[in-house]
Amino acid sequence: MNELWHIQKTLFEIIEEARPHLKQHETASANPIVKKVVEFAFIISGIY
């Protein structure tokens, strides 16, 4: 459980670090890579 929480935390940290590098008009949901990471994080949190 702790390992999965750590993975989820790491994914959100990656998103936070990537956010300033996104084009200003591009939202996180519009960016396909960020969208996939977010979906993966929610899948992990949903299953566990």
PDB file of C-alpha atoms in Angstrom:
ATOM      1  CA  MET A   1       0.000   0.000   0.000  1.00  0.00           C
ATOM      2  CA  ASN A   2       2.789   2.428   0.878  1.00  0.00           C
ATOM      3  CA  GLU A   3       4.588   1.646  -2.378  1.00  0.00           C
ATOM      4  CA  LEU A   4       1.452   2.384  -4.402  1.00  0.00           C
ATOM      5  CA  TRP A   5       0.905   5.636  -2.522  1.00  0.00           C
ATOM      6  CA  HIS A   6       4.519   6.550  -3.279  1.00  0.00           C
ATOM      7  CA  ILE A   7       3.995   5.834  -6.994  1.00  0.00           C
ATOM      8  CA  GLN A   8       0.874   7.992  -7.035  1.00  0.00           C
ATOM      9  CA  LYS A   9       2.667  10.783  -5.150  1.00  0.00           C
ATOM     10  CA  THR A  10       5.569  10.598  -7.617  1.00  0.00           C
ATOM     11  CA  LEU A  11       3.206  10.824 -10.598  1.00  0.00           C
ATOM     12  CA  PHE A  12       1.564  13.949  -9.211  1.00  0.00           C
ATOM     13  CA  GLU A  13       5.000  15.453  -8.459  1.00  0.00           C
ATOM     14  CA  ILE A  14       5.973  14.846 -12.098  1.00  0.00           C
ATOM     15  CA  ILE A  15       2.790  16.598 -13.231  1.00  0.00           C
ATOM     16  CA  GLU A  16       3.498  19.556 -10.938  1.00  0.00           C
ATOM     17  CA  GLU A  17       7.055  19.827 -12.255  1.00  0.00           C
ATOM     18  CA  ALA A  18       5.888  19.560 -15.865  1.00  0.00           C
ATOM     19  CA  ARG A  19       3.084  22.102 -15.523  1.00  0.00           C
ATOM     20  CA  PRO A  20       5.261  25.257 -15.950  1.00  0.00           C
ATOM     21  CA  HIS A  21       6.781  23.760 -19.103  1.00  0.00           C
ATOM     22  CA  LEU A  22       3.418  23.320 -20.780  1.00  0.00           C
ATOM     23  CA  LYS A  23       2.354  25.988 -23.214  1.00  0.00           C
ATOM     24  CA  GLN A  24       0.146  28.473 -21.403  1.00  0.00           C
ATOM     25  CA  HIS A  25      -2.864  27.848 -23.617  1.00  0.00           C
ATOM     26  CA  GLU A  26      -2.480  24.093 -23.157  1.00  0.00           C
ATOM     27  CA  THR A  27      -4.295  22.693 -20.144  1.00  0.00           C
ATOM     28  CA  ALA A  28      -3.173  19.518 -18.421  1.00  0.00           C
ATOM     29  CA  SER A  29      -6.166  17.633 -19.813  1.00  0.00           C
ATOM     30  CA  ALA A  30      -5.343  18.795 -23.343  1.00  0.00           C
ATOM     31  CA  ASN A  31      -1.769  17.496 -23.133  1.00  0.00           C
ATOM     32  CA  PRO A  32      -1.915  13.786 -24.108  1.00  0.00           C
ATOM     33  CA  ILE A  33       1.121  12.743 -22.049  1.00  0.00           C
ATOM     34  CA  VAL A  34      -0.070  14.491 -18.901  1.00  0.00           C
ATOM     35  CA  LYS A  35      -3.571  13.123 -19.483  1.00  0.00           C
ATOM     36  CA  LYS A  36      -2.252   9.540 -19.615  1.00  0.00           C
ATOM     37  CA  VAL A  37      -0.222  10.026 -16.427  1.00  0.00           C
ATOM     38  CA  VAL A  38      -3.262  11.464 -14.643  1.00  0.00           C
ATOM     39  CA  GLU A  39      -5.449   8.576 -15.845  1.00  0.00           C
ATOM     40  CA  PHE A  40      -2.828   6.076 -14.659  1.00  0.00           C
ATOM     41  CA  ALA A  41      -2.659   7.745 -11.241  1.00  0.00           C
ATOM     42  CA  PHE A  42      -6.443   7.636 -10.885  1.00  0.00           C
ATOM     43  CA  ILE A  43      -6.522   3.977 -11.962  1.00  0.00           C
ATOM     44  CA  ILE A  44      -3.983   3.144  -9.231  1.00  0.00           C
ATOM     45  CA  SER A  45      -5.867   5.104  -6.578  1.00  0.00           C
ATOM     46  CA  GLY A  46      -9.181   3.630  -7.725  1.00  0.00           C
ATOM     47  CA  ILE A  47      -8.030   0.013  -7.548  1.00  0.00           C
ATOM     48  CA  TYR A  48      -6.154   0.329  -4.277  1.00  0.00           C
TER      49      TYR A  48
END
